[in-house]
XYZ file of C-alpha atoms in Angstrom:
364
model
C -65.875 50.937 -3.040
C -67.650 47.647 -3.645
C -65.816 44.663 -5.112
C -67.923 44.795 -8.273
C -67.251 48.516 -8.778
C -63.527 48.065 -8.259
C -63.463 45.248 -10.803
C -65.334 47.468 -13.263
C -62.933 50.344 -12.680
C -59.813 48.235 -13.264
C -61.255 46.614 -16.389
C -62.809 49.756 -17.890
C -59.614 51.741 -17.348
C -57.757 48.890 -19.033
C -55.409 48.421 -16.099
C -56.365 44.726 -15.985
C -56.856 42.571 -19.070
C -58.939 39.400 -18.945
C -57.863 36.234 -20.732
C -59.740 35.205 -23.887
C -62.071 32.636 -22.190
C -63.303 35.346 -19.816
C -64.022 37.674 -22.723
C -65.663 35.007 -24.847
C -67.468 32.736 -22.405
C -68.335 34.507 -19.140
C -71.609 36.000 -20.366
C -73.046 32.590 -21.340
C -71.844 30.900 -18.124
C -69.188 28.912 -19.938
C -65.632 27.965 -19.125
C -63.383 30.895 -18.183
C -60.256 28.874 -17.342
C -57.470 29.292 -19.879
C -54.920 26.494 -19.677
C -55.202 22.741 -19.249
C -52.879 19.729 -19.127
C -54.121 16.154 -19.486
C -52.299 12.820 -19.497
C -53.760 9.638 -20.971
C -52.909 6.361 -19.305
C -51.503 3.439 -21.287
C -54.815 1.876 -22.280
C -57.094 2.161 -25.277
C -60.010 3.333 -23.133
C -57.969 6.088 -21.452
C -56.456 7.296 -24.736
C -59.843 7.619 -26.443
C -61.435 9.106 -23.344
C -58.721 11.765 -23.377
C -59.185 12.448 -27.079
C -62.784 13.235 -26.174
C -61.547 15.321 -23.210
C -59.217 17.254 -25.514
C -62.119 18.002 -27.858
C -64.301 19.238 -25.013
C -61.524 21.463 -23.615
C -60.917 22.961 -27.060
C -64.637 23.502 -27.587
C -64.721 25.369 -24.252
C -61.945 27.721 -25.331
C -58.995 26.202 -23.479
C -55.411 25.826 -24.644
C -54.180 22.295 -23.969
C -51.033 20.396 -23.048
C -51.032 16.610 -23.517
C -48.343 14.358 -22.016
C -47.876 11.045 -23.818
C -45.154 9.850 -21.421
C -47.145 6.849 -20.169
C -47.857 5.391 -23.620
C -45.904 2.327 -24.724
C -43.250 2.697 -27.414
C -43.091 1.288 -30.926
C -42.080 -2.368 -30.861
C -43.405 -3.039 -27.382
C -45.772 -5.928 -26.640
C -49.506 -5.467 -27.120
C -52.257 -7.832 -25.981
C -49.630 -10.462 -25.213
C -48.014 -10.325 -28.642
C -44.396 -9.197 -28.775
C -43.235 -6.311 -30.956
C -46.513 -5.116 -32.464
C -47.171 -1.809 -30.666
C -47.213 1.102 -33.087
C -45.838 3.738 -30.680
C -46.964 7.261 -29.914
C -46.942 8.836 -33.383
C -50.372 7.525 -34.335
C -51.911 8.894 -31.136
C -50.013 12.143 -31.605
C -51.669 12.543 -35.011
C -55.134 11.863 -33.565
C -54.653 14.657 -31.051
C -53.382 16.852 -33.889
C -56.517 16.169 -35.954
C -58.706 16.832 -32.908
C -57.109 20.252 -32.525
C -57.933 20.979 -36.191
C -61.469 19.588 -36.052
C -62.650 21.174 -32.781
C -61.943 24.878 -32.555
C -62.421 27.183 -29.584
C -66.145 27.896 -29.934
C -65.556 29.399 -33.354
C -63.486 32.235 -31.880
C -60.008 30.834 -32.568
C -58.358 27.632 -33.708
C -57.763 24.684 -31.384
C -54.297 24.881 -29.793
C -52.440 21.865 -28.323
C -48.908 21.089 -27.257
C -47.982 17.386 -27.157
C -45.145 16.348 -24.845
C -42.813 13.362 -24.815
C -39.886 12.906 -22.379
C -36.305 12.581 -23.577
C -36.079 9.042 -22.114
C -38.968 7.647 -24.205
C -37.973 5.135 -26.910
C -40.050 6.961 -29.542
C -38.264 10.308 -29.050
C -36.466 10.257 -32.433
C -39.695 9.571 -34.360
C -41.430 12.240 -32.305
C -38.780 14.829 -33.192
C -39.577 14.246 -36.863
C -43.338 14.752 -36.500
C -43.125 18.181 -38.201
C -40.015 17.885 -40.365
C -40.082 17.291 -44.114
C -38.437 13.891 -43.755
C -40.341 10.617 -43.397
C -43.915 9.417 -43.972
C -46.298 12.352 -44.424
C -49.161 10.261 -43.080
C -47.522 10.342 -39.664
C -46.911 14.088 -39.531
C -48.633 16.381 -37.075
C -48.248 19.959 -38.340
C -50.970 21.570 -36.253
C -49.726 20.861 -32.726
C -46.740 22.245 -30.802
C -44.266 19.431 -29.933
C -42.578 19.538 -26.507
C -39.692 17.485 -25.109
C -39.340 16.897 -21.384
C -35.679 17.139 -20.342
C -34.042 15.790 -17.163
C -30.893 17.205 -15.577
C -28.922 13.998 -16.030
C -29.374 14.246 -19.802
C -28.133 17.853 -19.773
C -24.979 16.711 -17.967
C -24.354 13.794 -20.320
C -24.836 15.846 -23.490
C -21.867 18.072 -22.636
C -19.419 15.584 -24.185
C -19.492 13.347 -27.260
C -19.450 9.646 -26.451
C -21.727 9.754 -23.412
C -24.508 7.223 -23.933
C -28.164 8.067 -23.473
C -30.665 5.207 -23.267
C -34.324 5.481 -24.139
C -36.974 3.035 -22.943
C -40.581 1.927 -23.253
C -42.472 2.958 -20.071
C -44.780 -0.056 -20.337
C -41.892 -2.532 -20.526
C -40.034 -0.791 -17.692
C -43.079 -0.896 -15.434
C -44.100 -4.454 -16.272
C -40.603 -5.947 -15.902
C -39.003 -3.739 -13.236
C -42.014 -2.354 -11.386
C -40.711 1.183 -11.973
C -42.964 4.097 -12.944
C -40.307 6.119 -14.677
C -42.928 8.491 -16.068
C -43.754 10.089 -12.723
C -40.430 10.825 -11.026
C -37.746 13.507 -11.122
C -34.414 14.478 -9.643
C -32.492 11.858 -7.652
C -35.310 9.320 -7.939
C -35.350 9.618 -11.723
C -31.579 9.193 -11.890
C -31.848 6.073 -9.732
C -34.637 4.626 -11.893
C -32.778 5.525 -15.089
C -29.613 3.769 -13.857
C -31.642 0.666 -12.960
C -33.182 0.660 -16.445
C -29.770 0.912 -18.090
C -28.492 -1.986 -15.968
C -31.592 -4.040 -16.829
C -31.058 -3.390 -20.548
C -27.413 -4.452 -20.333
C -28.495 -7.612 -18.496
C -30.925 -8.413 -21.322
C -34.109 -7.793 -19.320
C -35.318 -4.866 -21.429
C -35.708 -5.257 -25.203
C -37.308 -1.983 -26.330
C -34.338 0.298 -25.774
C -32.285 2.568 -28.011
C -28.804 3.844 -27.271
C -27.865 7.341 -28.417
C -24.884 9.621 -28.189
C -26.368 12.184 -25.768
C -24.717 15.172 -27.453
C -25.791 14.072 -30.941
C -29.375 13.623 -29.722
C -29.342 17.160 -28.308
C -27.885 18.457 -31.576
C -30.735 16.731 -33.375
C -33.241 18.572 -31.167
C -31.527 21.843 -32.058
C -31.571 20.985 -35.782
C -35.290 20.294 -35.652
C -35.844 23.537 -33.727
C -33.894 25.434 -36.374
C -35.936 23.857 -39.161
C -39.421 24.069 -37.612
C -39.185 26.455 -34.643
C -40.066 23.631 -32.236
C -39.976 21.623 -29.958
C -40.394 23.384 -26.643
C -38.005 22.163 -23.970
C -39.555 21.555 -20.535
C -37.050 20.994 -17.731
C -38.887 18.381 -15.702
C -36.585 18.273 -12.662
C -36.660 22.060 -12.291
C -40.416 22.513 -12.516
C -41.123 19.634 -10.137
C -38.544 20.766 -7.594
C -40.274 24.158 -7.562
C -43.750 22.581 -7.315
C -45.355 23.681 -4.004
C -47.526 20.550 -4.103
C -44.851 17.991 -4.943
C -45.766 16.090 -1.787
C -48.909 14.823 -3.532
C -48.263 14.825 -7.248
C -46.105 15.172 -10.338
C -45.951 17.661 -13.232
C -45.445 15.748 -16.506
C -45.061 18.738 -18.863
C -45.810 22.426 -19.307
C -48.919 23.943 -20.843
C -49.349 25.354 -24.331
C -48.020 28.830 -23.483
C -45.382 27.442 -21.067
C -46.350 29.783 -18.225
C -48.414 27.430 -16.047
C -48.164 23.835 -14.889
C -49.153 21.835 -11.831
C -49.986 18.313 -10.698
C -51.724 16.023 -13.185
C -53.270 12.657 -12.346
C -54.713 10.726 -15.298
C -58.505 10.591 -15.231
C -58.591 12.394 -11.830
C -56.939 15.839 -11.864
C -56.337 17.848 -15.065
C -54.169 20.913 -14.621
C -56.436 23.957 -14.963
C -55.165 27.536 -14.768
C -57.039 30.835 -14.659
C -55.358 33.900 -16.112
C -55.411 37.691 -16.217
C -52.770 40.322 -16.968
C -51.821 43.636 -15.473
C -51.367 46.351 -18.098
C -48.481 47.807 -16.156
C -47.947 50.705 -18.550
C -51.226 52.173 -17.215
C -50.445 51.571 -13.526
C -48.107 53.659 -11.401
C -45.323 51.813 -9.593
C -46.830 52.497 -6.173
C -50.170 50.887 -7.212
C -48.766 47.626 -8.654
C -49.249 45.703 -5.391
C -52.812 46.967 -4.930
C -53.905 46.084 -8.465
C -52.146 42.697 -8.388
C -53.882 41.835 -5.098
C -57.330 42.666 -6.448
C -56.620 40.802 -9.692
C -55.790 37.735 -7.596
C -59.159 38.075 -5.877
C -60.960 38.380 -9.229
C -59.229 35.252 -10.469
C -60.130 33.322 -7.321
C -63.761 34.399 -7.653
C -63.630 33.321 -11.279
C -62.859 29.771 -10.205
C -66.271 29.715 -8.521
C -67.934 31.254 -11.591
C -66.466 29.011 -14.276
C -68.291 26.078 -15.779
C -65.391 23.648 -16.295
C -65.485 21.479 -19.413
C -64.681 18.281 -17.465
C -65.146 16.961 -13.955
C -61.366 16.372 -13.688
C -60.829 20.049 -14.450
C -63.375 21.102 -11.841
C -61.714 18.808 -9.303
C -58.314 20.424 -9.995
C -59.780 23.929 -9.758
C -61.356 23.143 -6.400
C -58.265 21.487 -4.963
C -55.434 23.704 -6.229
C -57.140 26.969 -7.352
C -54.289 27.634 -9.783
C -54.068 31.211 -11.067
C -51.602 33.276 -13.066
C -51.090 37.021 -13.417
C -49.287 38.171 -16.525
C -47.643 41.466 -17.522
C -48.581 43.610 -20.511
C -47.231 46.984 -21.600
C -43.920 46.588 -19.805
C -42.109 48.761 -22.338
C -44.548 51.614 -21.568
C -43.773 51.392 -17.848
C -40.022 51.295 -18.481
C -40.252 54.403 -20.697
C -42.529 56.245 -18.276
C -40.183 55.582 -15.323
C -37.075 56.377 -17.406
C -35.897 52.850 -16.669
C -33.822 50.368 -18.605
C -34.507 46.737 -19.499
C -30.881 45.972 -18.562
C -31.332 47.405 -15.058
C -31.802 44.190 -13.109
C -32.730 45.936 -9.876
C -35.436 48.005 -11.539
C -36.932 45.090 -13.499
C -36.885 42.885 -10.407
C -38.740 45.529 -8.402
C -41.595 45.515 -10.916
C -41.994 41.742 -10.682
C -41.604 41.706 -6.890
C -44.284 44.335 -6.360
C -46.741 42.285 -8.425
C -45.800 39.012 -6.758
C -45.962 40.474 -3.261
C -49.448 41.864 -3.806
C -50.680 38.578 -5.238
C -49.115 36.429 -2.522
C -50.434 38.579 0.332
C -53.933 38.459 -1.138
C -53.647 34.700 -1.515
C -52.694 34.441 2.162
C -55.708 36.576 3.127
C -58.013 34.359 1.060
C -56.542 31.215 2.619
Protein backbone atom coordinates (compact mmCIF):
# COMPACT_ATOMS: atom_id res chain seq x y z
CA UNK A 1 0.00 0.00 0.00
CA UNK A 2 1.34 3.43 -0.90
CA UNK A 3 2.27 5.95 1.78
CA UNK A 4 -0.55 8.28 0.71
CA UNK A 5 -3.14 5.50 0.80
CA UNK A 6 -2.00 4.36 4.25
CA UNK A 7 -2.24 7.93 5.54
CA UNK A 8 -5.75 8.19 4.10
CA UNK A 9 -6.77 4.89 5.68
CA UNK A 10 -5.56 5.85 9.15
CA UNK A 11 -7.16 9.29 9.00
CA UNK A 12 -10.45 8.21 7.41
CA UNK A 13 -10.86 5.36 9.89
CA UNK A 14 -10.18 7.90 12.65
CA UNK A 15 -7.33 5.88 14.08
CA UNK A 16 -5.09 8.95 13.81
CA UNK A 17 -6.21 12.49 14.64
CA UNK A 18 -4.41 15.50 13.21
CA UNK A 19 -3.72 18.59 15.30
CA UNK A 20 -5.77 21.74 14.63
CA UNK A 21 -3.16 23.51 12.42
CA UNK A 22 -3.13 20.49 10.09
CA UNK A 23 -6.91 20.56 9.83
CA UNK A 24 -7.12 24.31 9.39
CA UNK A 25 -4.05 25.26 7.39
CA UNK A 26 -2.71 22.36 5.31
CA UNK A 27 -4.99 22.95 2.32
CA UNK A 28 -3.82 26.55 1.86
CA UNK A 29 -0.12 25.67 2.36
CA UNK A 30 0.02 27.37 5.74
CA UNK A 31 1.68 26.51 9.03
CA UNK A 32 0.87 23.02 10.34
CA UNK A 33 3.16 23.10 13.39
CA UNK A 34 1.27 23.31 16.68
CA UNK A 35 3.46 24.53 19.51
CA UNK A 36 6.07 27.26 19.80
CA UNK A 37 8.31 28.76 22.48
CA UNK A 38 10.07 32.11 22.07
CA UNK A 39 12.34 34.08 24.39
CA UNK A 40 12.98 37.81 24.00
CA UNK A 41 16.40 39.11 24.91
CA UNK A 42 16.83 42.02 27.32
CA UNK A 43 16.63 44.83 24.78
CA UNK A 44 13.83 47.01 23.45
CA UNK A 45 14.41 45.84 19.89
CA UNK A 46 14.28 42.14 20.82
CA UNK A 47 11.16 42.57 22.98
CA UNK A 48 9.21 44.34 20.24
CA UNK A 49 10.52 41.98 17.57
CA UNK A 50 9.19 39.10 19.66
CA UNK A 51 5.83 40.79 20.17
CA UNK A 52 5.61 40.82 16.38
CA UNK A 53 6.78 37.18 16.31
CA UNK A 54 4.08 36.25 18.83
CA UNK A 55 1.45 37.90 16.64
CA UNK A 56 2.63 36.05 13.54
CA UNK A 57 2.68 32.69 15.35
CA UNK A 58 -0.84 33.26 16.66
CA UNK A 59 -2.04 34.33 13.21
CA UNK A 60 -0.61 31.07 11.82
CA UNK A 61 -2.56 28.98 14.34
CA UNK A 62 0.18 28.17 16.84
CA UNK A 63 -0.04 27.96 20.62
CA UNK A 64 2.80 29.91 22.21
CA UNK A 65 5.07 29.86 25.24
CA UNK A 66 7.05 33.01 26.06
CA UNK A 67 9.93 33.04 28.54
CA UNK A 68 10.62 36.45 30.11
CA UNK A 69 13.55 35.16 32.19
CA UNK A 70 16.13 37.39 30.49
CA UNK A 71 14.26 40.67 31.08
CA UNK A 72 15.53 43.01 33.79
CA UNK A 73 13.53 43.38 36.99
CA UNK A 74 11.69 46.36 38.42
CA UNK A 75 14.11 48.81 40.01
CA UNK A 76 17.08 47.82 37.87
CA UNK A 77 19.15 50.37 35.95
CA UNK A 78 18.03 51.47 32.50
CA UNK A 79 20.03 53.52 30.00
CA UNK A 80 22.57 54.27 32.72
CA UNK A 81 20.01 55.56 35.21
CA UNK A 82 19.65 53.63 38.44
CA UNK A 83 16.33 52.26 39.65
CA UNK A 84 14.02 53.23 36.79
CA UNK A 85 13.30 49.89 35.06
CA UNK A 86 9.62 49.02 35.20
CA UNK A 87 10.04 45.23 35.33
CA UNK A 88 8.33 42.45 33.41
CA UNK A 89 4.66 43.18 34.15
CA UNK A 90 4.30 45.80 31.44
CA UNK A 91 5.76 43.45 28.82
CA UNK A 92 3.61 40.63 30.16
CA UNK A 93 0.52 42.75 29.52
CA UNK A 94 1.64 43.55 25.97
CA UNK A 95 1.94 39.86 25.19
CA UNK A 96 -1.47 39.36 26.81
CA UNK A 97 -3.04 42.02 24.58
CA UNK A 98 -1.34 40.52 21.53
CA UNK A 99 -2.97 37.17 22.30
CA UNK A 100 -6.35 38.92 22.45
CA UNK A 101 -5.83 41.04 19.34
CA UNK A 102 -4.40 38.38 17.00
CA UNK A 103 -6.43 35.18 16.94
CA UNK A 104 -5.58 31.91 15.21
CA UNK A 105 -6.75 32.74 11.69
CA UNK A 106 -10.28 33.31 12.96
CA UNK A 107 -10.62 29.66 13.97
CA UNK A 108 -9.87 30.00 17.69
CA UNK A 109 -8.58 32.57 20.15
CA UNK A 110 -4.89 33.35 20.57
CA UNK A 111 -3.34 31.21 23.31
CA UNK A 112 -0.11 32.10 25.18
CA UNK A 113 1.63 30.98 28.33
CA UNK A 114 4.10 33.48 29.84
CA UNK A 115 6.88 32.08 32.02
CA UNK A 116 9.03 33.61 34.74
CA UNK A 117 11.57 31.68 36.87
CA UNK A 118 11.28 31.45 40.64
CA UNK A 119 14.62 33.28 41.07
CA UNK A 120 13.50 36.43 39.20
CA UNK A 121 13.07 39.54 41.37
CA UNK A 122 9.64 40.28 39.85
CA UNK A 123 8.18 36.88 40.79
CA UNK A 124 5.80 38.22 43.47
CA UNK A 125 4.33 40.85 41.13
CA UNK A 126 4.07 38.20 38.41
CA UNK A 127 2.11 35.88 40.70
CA UNK A 128 -0.49 38.62 41.12
CA UNK A 129 -0.98 39.23 37.39
CA UNK A 130 -4.39 37.48 37.47
CA UNK A 131 -5.51 37.92 41.07
CA UNK A 132 -8.07 40.48 42.20
CA UNK A 133 -5.49 42.37 44.26
CA UNK A 134 -3.44 45.29 42.94
CA UNK A 135 -3.57 47.66 39.97
CA UNK A 136 -6.03 46.42 37.33
CA UNK A 137 -4.04 48.19 34.62
CA UNK A 138 -1.22 45.70 35.16
CA UNK A 139 -3.37 42.57 35.02
CA UNK A 140 -3.08 39.97 32.28
CA UNK A 141 -6.22 37.84 32.37
CA UNK A 142 -5.91 36.29 28.92
CA UNK A 143 -2.58 34.47 29.18
CA UNK A 144 -1.58 31.40 31.19
CA UNK A 145 1.14 32.27 33.78
CA UNK A 146 3.94 29.75 34.34
CA UNK A 147 6.64 29.62 37.02
CA UNK A 148 9.96 27.89 36.37
CA UNK A 149 11.07 25.95 39.48
CA UNK A 150 14.57 24.70 40.33
CA UNK A 151 15.31 21.72 42.59
CA UNK A 152 17.19 23.82 45.15
CA UNK A 153 14.04 25.86 45.76
CA UNK A 154 12.00 22.68 46.27
CA UNK A 155 14.48 21.55 48.91
CA UNK A 156 14.53 24.91 50.70
CA UNK A 157 10.74 25.24 50.80
CA UNK A 158 10.40 22.12 52.95
CA UNK A 159 11.02 24.12 56.15
CA UNK A 160 10.00 27.56 57.38
CA UNK A 161 12.91 29.94 57.84
CA UNK A 162 14.94 28.89 54.81
CA UNK A 163 15.74 32.00 52.80
CA UNK A 164 15.14 32.27 49.07
CA UNK A 165 16.76 35.14 47.18
CA UNK A 166 15.45 36.58 43.93
CA UNK A 167 17.57 38.63 41.54
CA UNK A 168 17.57 40.80 38.44
CA UNK A 169 19.18 38.84 35.56
CA UNK A 170 20.54 42.04 33.99
CA UNK A 171 22.28 43.12 37.21
CA UNK A 172 23.64 39.61 37.83
CA UNK A 173 25.09 39.41 34.32
CA UNK A 174 26.50 42.94 34.25
CA UNK A 175 28.14 42.75 37.70
CA UNK A 176 29.05 39.07 38.03
CA UNK A 177 29.26 37.93 34.41
CA UNK A 178 26.78 35.13 35.18
CA UNK A 179 23.97 34.15 32.81
CA UNK A 180 21.70 32.73 35.46
CA UNK A 181 18.82 32.51 32.97
CA UNK A 182 20.35 29.68 30.93
CA UNK A 183 21.62 27.11 33.43
CA UNK A 184 20.22 24.26 35.51
CA UNK A 185 21.18 21.63 38.04
CA UNK A 186 24.58 21.91 39.73
CA UNK A 187 25.58 24.92 37.62
CA UNK A 188 22.44 26.82 38.63
CA UNK A 189 23.04 26.04 42.30
CA UNK A 190 26.61 27.31 41.98
CA UNK A 191 25.48 30.51 40.25
CA UNK A 192 22.67 31.00 42.76
CA UNK A 193 25.09 30.67 45.69
CA UNK A 194 27.45 33.18 44.08
CA UNK A 195 24.56 35.63 43.64
CA UNK A 196 23.54 35.26 47.29
CA UNK A 197 27.14 35.89 48.39
CA UNK A 198 27.35 38.94 46.10
CA UNK A 199 24.12 40.35 47.56
CA UNK A 200 25.38 39.88 51.12
CA UNK A 201 28.62 41.62 50.12
CA UNK A 202 26.62 44.58 48.81
CA UNK A 203 27.42 44.01 45.12
CA UNK A 204 23.82 43.32 44.07
CA UNK A 205 21.08 45.84 44.88
CA UNK A 206 17.99 44.47 43.10
CA UNK A 207 17.38 41.48 45.33
CA UNK A 208 14.48 40.32 47.50
CA UNK A 209 14.70 37.82 50.32
CA UNK A 210 11.77 35.48 50.93
CA UNK A 211 10.91 32.66 53.24
CA UNK A 212 11.03 29.82 50.69
CA UNK A 213 8.08 27.94 52.19
CA UNK A 214 5.92 31.06 52.39
CA UNK A 215 6.71 31.88 48.75
CA UNK A 216 5.63 28.36 47.74
CA UNK A 217 2.46 28.72 49.82
CA UNK A 218 1.79 31.96 47.97
CA UNK A 219 2.07 30.11 44.64
CA UNK A 220 -0.44 27.55 45.93
CA UNK A 221 -2.81 30.29 47.13
CA UNK A 222 -2.75 31.94 43.71
CA UNK A 223 -3.31 28.56 42.05
CA UNK A 224 -6.31 27.95 44.32
CA UNK A 225 -7.74 31.37 43.48
CA UNK A 226 -7.10 31.45 39.72
CA UNK A 227 -6.23 27.89 38.65
CA UNK A 228 -2.73 29.01 37.64
CA UNK A 229 0.30 29.24 37.42
CA UNK A 230 1.74 26.18 35.75
CA UNK A 231 4.87 24.86 37.44
CA UNK A 232 7.71 23.91 35.09
CA UNK A 233 10.54 21.97 36.73
CA UNK A 234 13.52 23.43 34.88
CA UNK A 235 16.23 21.09 36.20
CA UNK A 236 14.17 18.00 35.33
CA UNK A 237 13.26 18.98 31.78
CA UNK A 238 16.80 20.09 30.95
CA UNK A 239 18.40 16.98 32.42
CA UNK A 240 16.12 14.90 30.19
CA UNK A 241 16.85 17.08 27.13
CA UNK A 242 18.56 14.91 24.47
CA UNK A 243 20.14 18.06 23.01
CA UNK A 244 21.39 19.64 26.23
CA UNK A 245 24.90 19.63 24.79
CA UNK A 246 23.95 22.57 22.58
CA UNK A 247 21.13 24.44 24.26
CA UNK A 248 18.78 25.21 27.13
CA UNK A 249 15.02 24.86 27.66
CA UNK A 250 13.70 27.99 29.44
CA UNK A 251 10.08 26.89 29.93
CA UNK A 252 7.36 24.55 28.71
CA UNK A 253 4.86 25.23 25.95
CA UNK A 254 1.22 26.23 26.31
CA UNK A 255 -0.10 22.66 26.68
CA UNK A 256 2.96 21.54 28.71
CA UNK A 257 3.61 18.47 26.55
CA UNK A 258 6.50 19.72 24.41
CA UNK A 259 9.65 21.75 24.95
CA UNK A 260 13.15 21.90 23.49
CA UNK A 261 16.09 24.23 23.01
CA UNK A 262 15.35 27.92 22.51
CA UNK A 263 17.89 30.53 21.43
CA UNK A 264 16.61 34.13 21.27
CA UNK A 265 16.28 35.38 17.70
CA UNK A 266 17.81 32.15 16.32
CA UNK A 267 15.85 28.99 17.26
CA UNK A 268 12.21 29.05 18.40
CA UNK A 269 10.92 25.75 19.76
CA UNK A 270 8.50 24.33 17.18
CA UNK A 271 6.61 21.07 17.67
CA UNK A 272 4.43 19.09 15.29
CA UNK A 273 1.62 17.01 16.75
CA UNK A 274 -0.81 14.17 16.03
CA UNK A 275 -2.69 11.74 18.26
CA UNK A 276 -3.46 8.05 18.14
CA UNK A 277 -7.12 7.29 18.83
CA UNK A 278 -6.15 4.17 20.73
CA UNK A 279 -9.74 3.12 21.39
CA UNK A 280 -10.00 2.29 17.67
CA UNK A 281 -6.66 0.45 17.44
CA UNK A 282 -6.01 -3.08 18.65
CA UNK A 283 -3.13 -3.56 21.07
CA UNK A 284 -1.06 -5.51 18.53
CA UNK A 285 -1.28 -2.63 16.00
CA UNK A 286 -0.24 0.24 18.30
CA UNK A 287 3.43 0.03 17.26
CA UNK A 288 2.58 -0.06 13.54
CA UNK A 289 0.23 2.94 13.70
CA UNK A 290 2.60 4.93 15.94
CA UNK A 291 5.48 4.31 13.51
CA UNK A 292 3.50 5.52 10.51
CA UNK A 293 2.21 8.53 12.45
CA UNK A 294 5.82 9.46 13.18
CA UNK A 295 6.54 9.31 9.45
CA UNK A 296 3.52 11.51 8.67
CA UNK A 297 4.70 14.06 11.22
CA UNK A 298 8.22 14.06 9.81
CA UNK A 299 6.85 14.57 6.29
CA UNK A 300 4.72 17.38 7.66
CA UNK A 301 7.84 19.27 8.71
CA UNK A 302 8.76 19.46 5.03
CA UNK A 303 5.22 20.51 4.07
CA UNK A 304 4.69 23.26 6.64
CA UNK A 305 5.11 26.93 5.89
CA UNK A 306 6.56 28.16 9.20
CA UNK A 307 5.46 31.60 10.41
CA UNK A 308 9.05 32.70 11.17
CA UNK A 309 12.54 31.89 9.95
CA UNK A 310 13.57 31.01 13.53
CA UNK A 311 10.77 28.44 13.59
CA UNK A 312 11.85 26.99 10.26
CA UNK A 313 15.44 26.80 11.50
CA UNK A 314 14.32 24.87 14.60
CA UNK A 315 12.16 22.51 12.52
CA UNK A 316 15.06 21.75 10.21
CA UNK A 317 17.58 21.24 13.00
CA UNK A 318 15.58 19.33 15.64
CA UNK A 319 12.49 18.01 13.77
CA UNK A 320 10.53 17.95 17.03
CA UNK A 321 7.35 15.85 16.96
CA UNK A 322 4.84 14.59 19.50
CA UNK A 323 2.32 11.74 19.41
CA UNK A 324 -0.59 12.03 21.80
CA UNK A 325 -3.19 9.54 23.04
CA UNK A 326 -6.97 9.85 22.64
CA UNK A 327 -9.72 7.44 23.62
CA UNK A 328 -7.67 5.70 26.29
CA UNK A 329 -10.76 4.86 28.34
CA UNK A 330 -12.22 3.02 25.31
CA UNK A 331 -9.09 0.87 25.00
CA UNK A 332 -9.07 0.11 28.72
CA UNK A 333 -12.73 -0.97 28.60
CA UNK A 334 -12.27 -3.01 25.42
CA UNK A 335 -9.27 -4.89 26.89
CA UNK A 336 -11.00 -5.33 30.27
CA UNK A 337 -8.11 -3.41 31.79
CA UNK A 338 -7.83 -1.09 34.75
CA UNK A 339 -6.38 2.41 35.03
CA UNK A 340 -4.73 1.32 38.29
CA UNK A 341 -2.94 -1.58 36.59
CA UNK A 342 0.50 -0.05 36.17
CA UNK A 343 1.83 -2.91 34.05
CA UNK A 344 -1.09 -2.71 31.61
CA UNK A 345 -0.99 1.10 31.30
CA UNK A 346 2.78 1.06 30.84
CA UNK A 347 2.49 -1.51 28.04
CA UNK A 348 0.19 0.82 26.09
CA UNK A 349 2.64 3.71 26.32
CA UNK A 350 5.67 1.50 25.60
CA UNK A 351 4.13 0.05 22.45
CA UNK A 352 3.48 3.55 21.11
CA UNK A 353 6.92 4.83 22.10
CA UNK A 354 8.71 1.80 20.67
CA UNK A 355 7.00 2.15 17.30
CA UNK A 356 7.76 5.87 17.14
CA UNK A 357 11.39 5.51 18.21
CA UNK A 358 12.13 2.68 15.76
CA UNK A 359 10.63 4.71 12.92
CA UNK A 360 12.70 7.72 13.96
CA UNK A 361 15.83 5.56 13.84
CA UNK A 362 14.90 4.35 10.35
CA UNK A 363 14.37 7.93 9.18
CA UNK A 364 17.70 9.00 10.67
